[in-house]
Coordinates of C-alpha atoms and ligand atoms in Angstrom, one line a residue:
M1 CA 175.8 -206.3 -5.2
T2 CA 177.0 -204.3 -8.2
D3 CA 175.3 -201.0 -9.1
G4 CA 172.6 -201.2 -11.7
K5 CA 174.5 -198.7 -13.9
N6 CA 177.5 -200.9 -14.5
T7 CA 176.2 -204.4 -14.7
N8 CA 172.7 -205.5 -14.2
A9 CA 172.0 -205.7 -10.5
L10 CA 169.7 -208.7 -10.9
W11 CA 171.6 -210.8 -13.3
G12 CA 175.0 -209.1 -13.6
G13 CA 177.0 -211.6 -11.5
R14 CA 178.9 -213.1 -14.4
F15 CA 179.2 -209.7 -16.3
S16 CA 181.9 -207.1 -15.9
G17 CA 180.9 -204.7 -18.7
S18 CA 177.6 -202.8 -19.1
P19 CA 175.3 -203.2 -22.1
S20 CA 175.5 -200.9 -25.0
E21 CA 172.8 -198.3 -25.2
I22 CA 171.2 -200.0 -28.1
M23 CA 171.3 -203.4 -26.4
E24 CA 169.5 -201.8 -23.5
T25 CA 166.9 -200.2 -25.7
I26 CA 166.2 -203.4 -27.7
N27 CA 166.1 -205.5 -24.6
A28 CA 163.8 -203.3 -22.5
S29 CA 160.1 -204.1 -22.4
I30 CA 159.1 -201.9 -19.4
D31 CA 157.3 -199.4 -21.6
V32 CA 154.9 -202.2 -22.6
D33 CA 154.8 -204.6 -19.7
Q34 CA 154.4 -202.0 -16.9
R35 CA 150.7 -202.6 -17.6
M36 CA 151.1 -205.9 -15.8
A37 CA 152.5 -204.4 -12.6
L38 CA 149.5 -205.3 -10.5
E39 CA 149.4 -208.8 -11.9
D40 CA 153.1 -209.2 -11.3
I41 CA 152.6 -208.1 -7.7
A42 CA 149.7 -210.5 -7.2
G43 CA 151.9 -213.4 -8.6
S44 CA 154.7 -212.4 -6.2
L45 CA 152.5 -212.2 -3.2
A46 CA 151.1 -215.7 -3.9
H47 CA 154.6 -217.0 -4.5
A48 CA 156.1 -215.4 -1.3
R49 CA 153.2 -216.8 0.8
M50 CA 153.7 -220.2 -0.7
L51 CA 157.5 -220.1 -0.1
A52 CA 156.8 -219.3 3.6
A53 CA 154.1 -222.0 3.9
T54 CA 156.5 -224.6 2.6
G55 CA 159.3 -223.4 4.8
I56 CA 161.5 -222.4 1.8
I57 CA 161.8 -218.9 3.2
S58 CA 161.1 -217.7 6.7
S59 CA 157.8 -216.1 7.6
K60 CA 159.7 -213.0 8.7
D61 CA 161.1 -212.6 5.2
A62 CA 157.8 -213.4 3.7
E63 CA 156.1 -210.7 5.8
A64 CA 158.8 -208.1 4.8
I65 CA 158.3 -209.1 1.1
E66 CA 154.5 -208.9 1.5
S67 CA 154.5 -205.4 3.1
G68 CA 156.9 -204.1 0.5
L69 CA 154.8 -205.5 -2.4
L70 CA 151.7 -203.9 -0.9
T71 CA 153.5 -200.6 -0.7
I72 CA 154.5 -200.9 -4.4
S73 CA 151.0 -201.9 -5.3
G74 CA 149.8 -198.6 -3.7
E75 CA 152.4 -196.7 -5.6
V76 CA 151.3 -198.3 -8.9
E77 CA 147.6 -197.5 -8.1
R78 CA 148.4 -193.9 -7.3
G79 CA 150.5 -193.6 -10.5
E80 CA 153.6 -192.9 -8.4
A81 CA 155.7 -195.9 -9.5
R82 CA 158.9 -194.9 -11.4
W83 CA 160.2 -197.5 -13.9
S84 CA 163.6 -197.7 -15.3
A85 CA 164.6 -199.1 -18.7
A86 CA 168.0 -200.1 -17.3
L87 CA 166.0 -202.6 -15.2
E88 CA 164.5 -204.1 -18.5
D89 CA 161.1 -205.2 -17.5
I90 CA 158.3 -205.0 -15.0
H91 CA 159.5 -208.0 -13.1
M92 CA 163.0 -206.6 -12.4
N93 CA 161.7 -203.1 -11.8
I94 CA 159.4 -204.4 -9.1
E95 CA 162.1 -206.6 -7.5
A96 CA 164.5 -203.7 -7.5
R97 CA 161.9 -201.4 -5.9
L98 CA 161.2 -204.1 -3.3
R99 CA 164.9 -204.2 -2.5
D100 CA 164.8 -200.4 -1.9
L101 CA 161.9 -200.9 0.4
V102 CA 162.7 -204.0 2.4
G103 CA 166.3 -204.8 1.8
E104 CA 167.8 -208.3 1.7
A105 CA 164.5 -210.2 2.1
A106 CA 163.7 -209.0 -1.4
G107 CA 166.4 -211.2 -2.8
R108 CA 164.6 -214.3 -1.5
L109 CA 161.5 -213.7 -3.5
H110 CA 162.9 -215.1 -6.7
T111 CA 163.7 -218.5 -5.1
A112 CA 162.1 -221.4 -7.1
R113 CA 160.9 -219.0 -9.8
S114 CA 162.1 -217.5 -13.0
R115 CA 160.9 -214.5 -15.1
N116 CA 159.8 -217.1 -17.6
D117 CA 157.1 -218.6 -15.4
Q118 CA 156.5 -215.2 -13.9
V119 CA 155.8 -213.4 -17.2
A120 CA 153.6 -216.2 -18.4
T121 CA 151.6 -216.0 -15.1
D122 CA 151.2 -212.3 -15.3
F123 CA 150.1 -212.4 -18.9
R124 CA 147.5 -215.0 -18.2
L125 CA 146.2 -213.0 -15.3
W126 CA 146.0 -209.9 -17.5
L127 CA 144.2 -211.7 -20.3
R128 CA 141.8 -213.3 -17.9
A129 CA 140.8 -209.9 -16.6
A130 CA 140.6 -208.6 -20.2
C131 CA 138.2 -211.5 -21.2
D132 CA 136.0 -210.5 -18.2
R133 CA 135.9 -206.8 -19.3
I134 CA 135.2 -207.7 -22.9
D135 CA 132.3 -210.0 -21.7
A136 CA 130.8 -207.1 -19.8
H137 CA 131.2 -204.8 -22.9
L138 CA 129.5 -207.4 -25.1
S139 CA 126.7 -207.8 -22.6
A140 CA 126.1 -204.0 -22.6
Y141 CA 126.2 -204.0 -26.4
Q142 CA 123.6 -206.8 -26.5
A143 CA 121.4 -205.1 -24.0
A144 CA 121.4 -201.9 -26.1
L145 CA 120.5 -203.9 -29.2
V146 CA 117.8 -205.9 -27.4
A147 CA 116.1 -202.7 -26.1
Q148 CA 116.0 -201.3 -29.7
A149 CA 114.7 -204.7 -31.0
Q150 CA 111.9 -204.7 -28.5
S151 CA 110.7 -201.3 -29.7
H152 CA 111.1 -202.2 -33.3
A153 CA 109.9 -205.8 -33.6
G154 CA 107.0 -204.5 -35.8
T155 CA 109.1 -202.0 -37.8
V156 CA 109.4 -203.1 -41.4
M157 CA 112.5 -202.5 -43.4
P158 CA 114.0 -204.0 -46.6
G159 CA 116.1 -207.0 -46.0
F160 CA 119.0 -207.2 -48.5
T161 CA 121.0 -209.9 -50.2
H162 CA 123.9 -208.7 -52.4
L163 CA 122.8 -205.3 -51.0
Q164 CA 119.9 -205.5 -53.4
T165 CA 116.4 -205.3 -51.9
A166 CA 115.4 -208.9 -51.2
Q167 CA 112.4 -209.3 -48.8
P168 CA 110.9 -207.2 -46.1
V169 CA 112.2 -207.9 -42.6
S170 CA 111.6 -206.6 -39.1
L171 CA 114.2 -204.0 -37.9
G172 CA 114.1 -205.8 -34.6
H173 CA 115.0 -209.1 -36.3
H174 CA 117.9 -207.4 -38.0
L175 CA 119.2 -206.0 -34.7
L176 CA 118.8 -209.3 -33.0
C177 CA 121.1 -210.8 -35.6
W178 CA 123.9 -208.8 -34.1
V179 CA 122.8 -210.0 -30.6
E180 CA 123.3 -213.6 -31.7
A181 CA 126.8 -212.7 -33.2
A182 CA 127.8 -211.0 -29.9
E183 CA 126.7 -214.1 -28.0
R184 CA 129.0 -216.3 -30.1
D185 CA 131.7 -213.8 -29.4
R186 CA 131.1 -214.1 -25.7
G187 CA 131.3 -217.8 -26.1
R188 CA 134.6 -217.6 -27.8
F189 CA 136.1 -215.3 -25.1
A190 CA 134.6 -217.6 -22.4
D191 CA 136.1 -220.6 -24.0
A192 CA 139.6 -219.0 -24.4
R193 CA 139.4 -217.8 -20.8
R194 CA 138.5 -221.3 -19.5
R195 CA 141.5 -222.8 -21.3
L196 CA 144.0 -220.1 -20.3
N197 CA 143.1 -220.3 -16.6
E198 CA 145.9 -222.6 -15.6
C199 CA 148.9 -221.5 -13.6
P200 CA 152.5 -221.5 -15.1
L201 CA 154.0 -220.4 -11.8
G202 CA 156.5 -222.9 -10.4
A203 CA 157.6 -224.1 -13.8
A204 CA 160.6 -221.8 -13.1
A205 CA 162.9 -221.3 -16.0
L206 CA 161.7 -224.4 -17.9
A207 CA 162.3 -227.6 -15.9
G208 CA 160.5 -227.1 -12.6
T209 CA 162.5 -226.7 -9.4
A210 CA 164.2 -228.8 -6.7
F211 CA 162.6 -226.7 -4.0
P212 CA 159.6 -228.3 -2.3
I213 CA 157.1 -225.8 -3.7
D214 CA 153.3 -226.1 -3.6
R215 CA 152.0 -225.3 -7.0
A216 CA 148.5 -226.0 -6.1
Q217 CA 148.6 -223.3 -3.4
T218 CA 149.8 -220.6 -5.8
A219 CA 147.4 -221.7 -8.5
E220 CA 144.5 -221.5 -6.1
A221 CA 145.6 -218.2 -4.6
L222 CA 145.6 -216.6 -8.0
G223 CA 142.3 -218.0 -9.0
F224 CA 143.6 -220.5 -11.5
D225 CA 141.8 -223.8 -11.9
R226 CA 145.0 -225.8 -11.6
P227 CA 148.8 -225.6 -12.1
M228 CA 150.0 -226.3 -15.6
A229 CA 151.1 -229.9 -15.9
N230 CA 154.2 -229.5 -18.1
S231 CA 156.9 -227.0 -17.1
L232 CA 158.1 -226.6 -20.7
D233 CA 154.6 -225.9 -21.9
A234 CA 154.0 -223.5 -19.1
V235 CA 156.8 -221.1 -20.1
A236 CA 156.8 -221.7 -23.9
T237 CA 153.2 -221.5 -25.0
R238 CA 151.4 -218.3 -26.1
D239 CA 148.6 -220.1 -27.7
F240 CA 146.3 -218.7 -25.0
A241 CA 147.0 -215.2 -26.2
L242 CA 146.5 -216.3 -29.8
E243 CA 143.1 -217.7 -28.9
V244 CA 142.1 -214.4 -27.3
L245 CA 143.3 -212.5 -30.3
A246 CA 141.5 -214.8 -32.6
A247 CA 138.3 -214.2 -30.6
A248 CA 139.0 -210.5 -30.7
A249 CA 139.6 -210.5 -34.5
I250 CA 136.3 -212.3 -35.1
C251 CA 134.5 -210.1 -32.7
A252 CA 135.9 -207.0 -34.4
T253 CA 134.9 -208.4 -37.8
N254 CA 131.3 -208.9 -36.5
L255 CA 131.2 -205.3 -35.1
S256 CA 132.6 -203.9 -38.4
R257 CA 129.6 -205.3 -40.3
F258 CA 127.0 -203.6 -38.1
A259 CA 129.3 -200.5 -38.2
E260 CA 129.1 -200.5 -42.0
E261 CA 125.3 -200.7 -41.8
I262 CA 125.2 -197.7 -39.5
V263 CA 127.3 -195.8 -42.1
L264 CA 124.9 -196.8 -44.8
W265 CA 121.7 -196.3 -42.8
T266 CA 122.7 -192.8 -41.7
S267 CA 123.6 -191.7 -45.2
K268 CA 121.0 -189.6 -46.9
R269 CA 120.8 -192.1 -49.7
F270 CA 119.3 -194.6 -47.3
N271 CA 118.0 -192.2 -44.7
F272 CA 117.0 -195.1 -42.4
A273 CA 118.6 -193.9 -39.2
A274 CA 120.3 -191.0 -37.5
L275 CA 122.9 -190.7 -34.8
S276 CA 122.6 -187.8 -32.3
D277 CA 125.2 -185.1 -31.9
A278 CA 126.8 -187.3 -29.3
W279 CA 127.8 -189.8 -31.9
S280 CA 128.3 -187.6 -35.0
T281 CA 131.1 -185.3 -36.1
G282 CA 131.2 -182.4 -38.4
S283 CA 133.3 -181.5 -41.4
S284 CA 135.8 -178.8 -41.2
I285 CA 134.8 -177.5 -44.6
M286 CA 131.2 -178.6 -45.3
P287 CA 128.9 -177.0 -42.7
Q288 CA 126.0 -179.4 -43.4
K289 CA 127.9 -182.6 -42.7
R290 CA 127.2 -185.1 -40.0
N291 CA 129.7 -187.9 -40.2
P292 CA 129.4 -191.3 -38.5
D293 CA 133.2 -191.3 -37.7
A294 CA 132.9 -193.7 -34.8
A295 CA 131.1 -196.3 -36.9
E296 CA 133.8 -195.9 -39.6
L297 CA 136.5 -196.3 -37.1
V298 CA 134.9 -199.5 -35.8
R299 CA 134.6 -200.6 -39.4
A300 CA 138.4 -200.1 -39.6
K301 CA 139.3 -201.9 -36.4
P302 CA 139.6 -205.4 -37.8
G303 CA 142.7 -204.1 -39.6
R304 CA 144.5 -203.4 -36.4
I305 CA 143.1 -206.4 -34.4
A306 CA 143.5 -209.1 -37.1
G307 CA 146.9 -207.5 -37.6
A308 CA 147.8 -208.1 -34.0
L309 CA 146.8 -211.8 -34.3
Q310 CA 148.9 -212.0 -37.4
T311 CA 151.8 -210.4 -35.6
L312 CA 151.7 -212.8 -32.7
I313 CA 151.3 -215.9 -34.9
I314 CA 154.4 -214.9 -36.8
V315 CA 156.4 -214.2 -33.6
V316 CA 155.6 -217.6 -32.1
K317 CA 155.8 -219.6 -35.3
G318 CA 158.8 -221.9 -35.4
L319 CA 160.1 -221.1 -31.9
P320 CA 161.8 -224.1 -30.3
L321 CA 161.1 -225.0 -26.7
A322 CA 161.1 -223.5 -24.2
Y323 CA 161.3 -219.7 -23.7
S324 CA 162.9 -217.4 -26.2
K325 CA 163.2 -213.7 -25.9
D326 CA 161.0 -213.4 -29.1
L327 CA 158.2 -214.1 -26.7
Q328 CA 158.7 -210.7 -25.1
E329 CA 157.1 -209.3 -28.3
D330 CA 153.8 -210.9 -27.4
K331 CA 152.4 -208.2 -25.2
A332 CA 152.4 -205.1 -27.4
P333 CA 150.0 -206.5 -30.0
V334 CA 147.8 -208.0 -27.4
F335 CA 147.4 -204.9 -25.4
Q336 CA 146.8 -202.8 -28.5
A337 CA 144.2 -205.3 -29.8
I338 CA 142.4 -205.4 -26.5
D339 CA 142.4 -201.6 -26.1
D340 CA 141.0 -201.3 -29.6
L341 CA 138.4 -203.9 -29.1
E342 CA 137.2 -202.5 -25.8
L343 CA 136.9 -199.0 -27.3
A344 CA 135.1 -200.4 -30.4
L345 CA 132.6 -202.3 -28.1
A346 CA 131.9 -199.3 -26.0
A347 CA 131.4 -197.2 -29.1
M348 CA 129.0 -199.8 -30.6
A349 CA 127.0 -200.1 -27.4
G350 CA 126.7 -196.3 -27.4
M351 CA 125.7 -196.1 -31.0
A352 CA 123.3 -199.0 -30.8
A353 CA 121.4 -197.2 -28.0
D354 CA 121.7 -193.8 -29.7
L355 CA 120.3 -194.7 -33.1
S356 CA 116.9 -193.3 -34.0
F357 CA 115.2 -194.9 -36.9
N358 CA 113.3 -193.3 -39.7
T359 CA 110.5 -195.9 -39.7
D360 CA 108.6 -194.2 -42.6
A361 CA 111.7 -194.3 -44.9
M362 CA 112.3 -197.9 -43.9
A363 CA 108.7 -198.9 -44.6
E364 CA 108.7 -197.1 -47.9
A365 CA 112.0 -198.7 -49.0
A366 CA 110.7 -202.1 -47.8
G367 CA 107.8 -201.9 -50.3
E368 CA 110.1 -200.9 -53.2
A369 CA 111.9 -203.0 -55.8
Y370 CA 109.3 -205.8 -55.9
S371 CA 110.3 -207.1 -52.5
D372 CA 106.9 -208.9 -52.4
A373 CA 107.7 -211.0 -55.5
T374 CA 108.6 -214.1 -53.4
D375 CA 105.2 -213.7 -51.6
L376 CA 103.5 -213.7 -54.9
A377 CA 105.3 -216.9 -56.0
D378 CA 104.5 -218.5 -52.6
F379 CA 100.8 -217.5 -53.1
V380 CA 100.7 -219.3 -56.5
V381 CA 102.2 -222.4 -54.9
R382 CA 99.8 -222.3 -52.0
E383 CA 96.6 -221.3 -53.7
L384 CA 97.0 -222.6 -57.2
G385 CA 98.9 -225.7 -56.3
K386 CA 101.7 -225.0 -58.8
P387 CA 105.3 -226.3 -58.3
F388 CA 107.5 -223.5 -56.9
R389 CA 109.7 -223.4 -60.1
D390 CA 106.6 -222.6 -62.2
A391 CA 105.3 -220.1 -59.6
H392 CA 108.7 -218.4 -59.6
H393 CA 108.4 -218.0 -63.4
I394 CA 104.9 -216.6 -63.1
A395 CA 105.9 -214.1 -60.5
G396 CA 108.9 -213.1 -62.5
S397 CA 106.7 -212.4 -65.6
L398 CA 104.4 -210.3 -63.4
V399 CA 107.4 -208.3 -62.1
K400 CA 108.5 -207.7 -65.7
L401 CA 105.0 -206.5 -66.5
A402 CA 104.8 -204.2 -63.5
E403 CA 108.3 -202.9 -64.3
A404 CA 107.2 -202.0 -67.8
R405 CA 104.2 -200.2 -66.4
N406 CA 106.4 -198.6 -63.7
V407 CA 104.1 -199.7 -60.9
P408 CA 104.5 -202.0 -57.9
L409 CA 103.0 -205.5 -58.1
S410 CA 100.0 -204.3 -56.2
G411 CA 99.6 -201.6 -58.9
L412 CA 98.6 -204.2 -61.5
S413 CA 95.0 -204.9 -62.0
L414 CA 93.7 -208.5 -61.6
D415 CA 92.9 -208.5 -65.4
E416 CA 96.5 -207.5 -66.2
M417 CA 97.7 -210.3 -63.9
K418 CA 95.4 -212.8 -65.5
T419 CA 97.2 -212.2 -68.9
V420 CA 100.2 -214.0 -67.2
E421 CA 98.3 -216.5 -65.0
P422 CA 94.5 -216.8 -65.7
D423 CA 93.8 -218.7 -62.4
L424 CA 94.9 -215.8 -60.2
T425 CA 92.2 -214.4 -57.9
D426 CA 91.6 -211.2 -56.0
D427 CA 93.1 -212.8 -52.9
V428 CA 96.5 -212.3 -54.4
F429 CA 96.5 -208.6 -53.3
S430 CA 96.4 -209.6 -49.7
V431 CA 100.0 -210.8 -49.9
L432 CA 101.3 -207.8 -51.9
S433 CA 102.6 -205.5 -49.2
A434 CA 105.8 -205.3 -47.3
R435 CA 104.1 -205.6 -43.9
A436 CA 102.1 -208.6 -44.9
S437 CA 105.2 -210.2 -46.3
M438 CA 107.1 -209.6 -43.0
E439 CA 104.1 -210.8 -40.9
S440 CA 103.7 -214.0 -42.9
R441 CA 107.2 -215.3 -42.1
T442 CA 106.3 -217.0 -38.8
S443 CA 108.7 -220.0 -39.2
Y444 CA 111.0 -220.5 -36.2
G445 CA 113.8 -217.9 -36.6
G446 CA 111.8 -216.0 -39.1
T447 CA 111.1 -212.3 -39.3
A448 CA 107.4 -212.1 -38.3
P449 CA 107.0 -209.6 -35.4
V450 CA 105.4 -212.4 -33.3
R451 CA 108.6 -214.4 -33.5
V452 CA 110.8 -211.3 -33.1
K453 CA 109.0 -210.3 -30.0
E454 CA 109.5 -213.8 -28.5
Q455 CA 113.2 -213.6 -29.3
A456 CA 113.6 -210.1 -27.9
E457 CA 111.9 -211.1 -24.7
H458 CA 114.0 -214.3 -24.5
W459 CA 117.2 -212.2 -24.9
S460 CA 116.1 -209.6 -22.4
A461 CA 115.3 -212.2 -19.8
R462 CA 118.5 -214.1 -20.5
L463 CA 120.7 -211.0 -20.2
K464 CA 119.1 -209.9 -17.0
E465 CA 119.4 -213.4 -15.5
R466 CA 123.1 -213.6 -16.3
Q467 CA 123.7 -210.1 -14.9
G468 CA 122.1 -211.3 -11.7
Q469 CA 124.5 -214.2 -11.4
Ligands
LIG501 N1 160.5 -209.4 -20.2 C1 160.5 -210.8 -20.5 C2 159.3 -211.1 -21.4 O1 158.4 -210.4 -21.4 C3 160.4 -211.6 -19.2 C4 161.1 -212.9 -19.3 C5 162.5 -212.8 -19.5 N2 163.1 -214.1 -19.4 C6 164.4 -214.2 -19.7 N3 164.9 -215.4 -19.6 N4 165.2 -213.3 -20.1 O2 159.3 -212.1 -22.0

């Protein structure tokens, strides 16, 4: 065997010169793919056991390989592993370390395998675990929102469209909206996870192998649902990573919208909510400031995460079958995006639990800006039997009148109202309040506290039930 310094110890047989320094630098991926060390070891353990079970290697060699891999695994876990860029990537680094530890048997591990199926396997294992961690984060985020929603089912706040005061809504209802979004995010990650959970190992370089391997055994040992059916597909596709990134980009986009609301609500202009010191930062110049930096950073995360999706789409686009080295550029954007998303989710769960609400300010704002005008129009439909279009016009005229007097709708006298619609009765005042408006909206999915309580309880039970599973 040649020394790693001159030609590559693992693939240098047909080489006599060593790579240029820049060649080595552009080729090496160890800085990035060392994060898959444990996945790589898991894949190798499964492969070695299968090679022994099928008689392709001796059980003595398999045992040596296994004990060496377990030693390396301990080194990785203790942060003692030393990686070398000259050995390119995590796969060759681990194999080289294995050779140091167990000698010749290490050279038998790569029988009936290629780095192409190896890296695809490692990456799927890594992403599968990432999907599971993200699901746990989303569940914690949902739980924090549901707890707040349960306390605030009856808290009235202005609902907005176009960021203009529209109709009063329950704060709990508003928060449960983000629980629904998080649930769809969980569904997208679960869906991506289900599809990616197939095993590429045994596809070898691209065409399969002549050795009598047992792909079902390795697939099962690694917790995959089945071996991938097409060896070219197994080594060439990265659509599984694209799916996870797409789910991550959508999830980050959902988070950014609530993050923006936290920024708005904690601004003195709104004064709807406050974050404690744990979730606020100060200004280096303005002593009075409390900034919602974490919420702003979550608001910014879709830039990085959707950027990662874009990066990988462009890397993969137009690549012919099967493996091309371009695919080595898949991991950096994925790791970055998953790190960003996990941090964003943890921050959102923390802030969702931390927020304290200024229910007086919310109630006051809910009653402003003629947010009960729709209720007035609905009253005219219901009590006076007018078509909604006419009722809309009547309510609009009453808003105009109230605006001219600078009073809320409930500040007009019945006589003043009768100048617009003579058939109006005193009963109209019963619908002219933000709370009455919110309480009246009892349709399924509506904002009435009775409905919101039902939904919050439903979610609480559902989250607990799933946690127990
Ligand atoms: N480091 C490589 C990657 O991440 C491993 C596969 C290399 N395969 C090869 N044929 N050179 O894609």
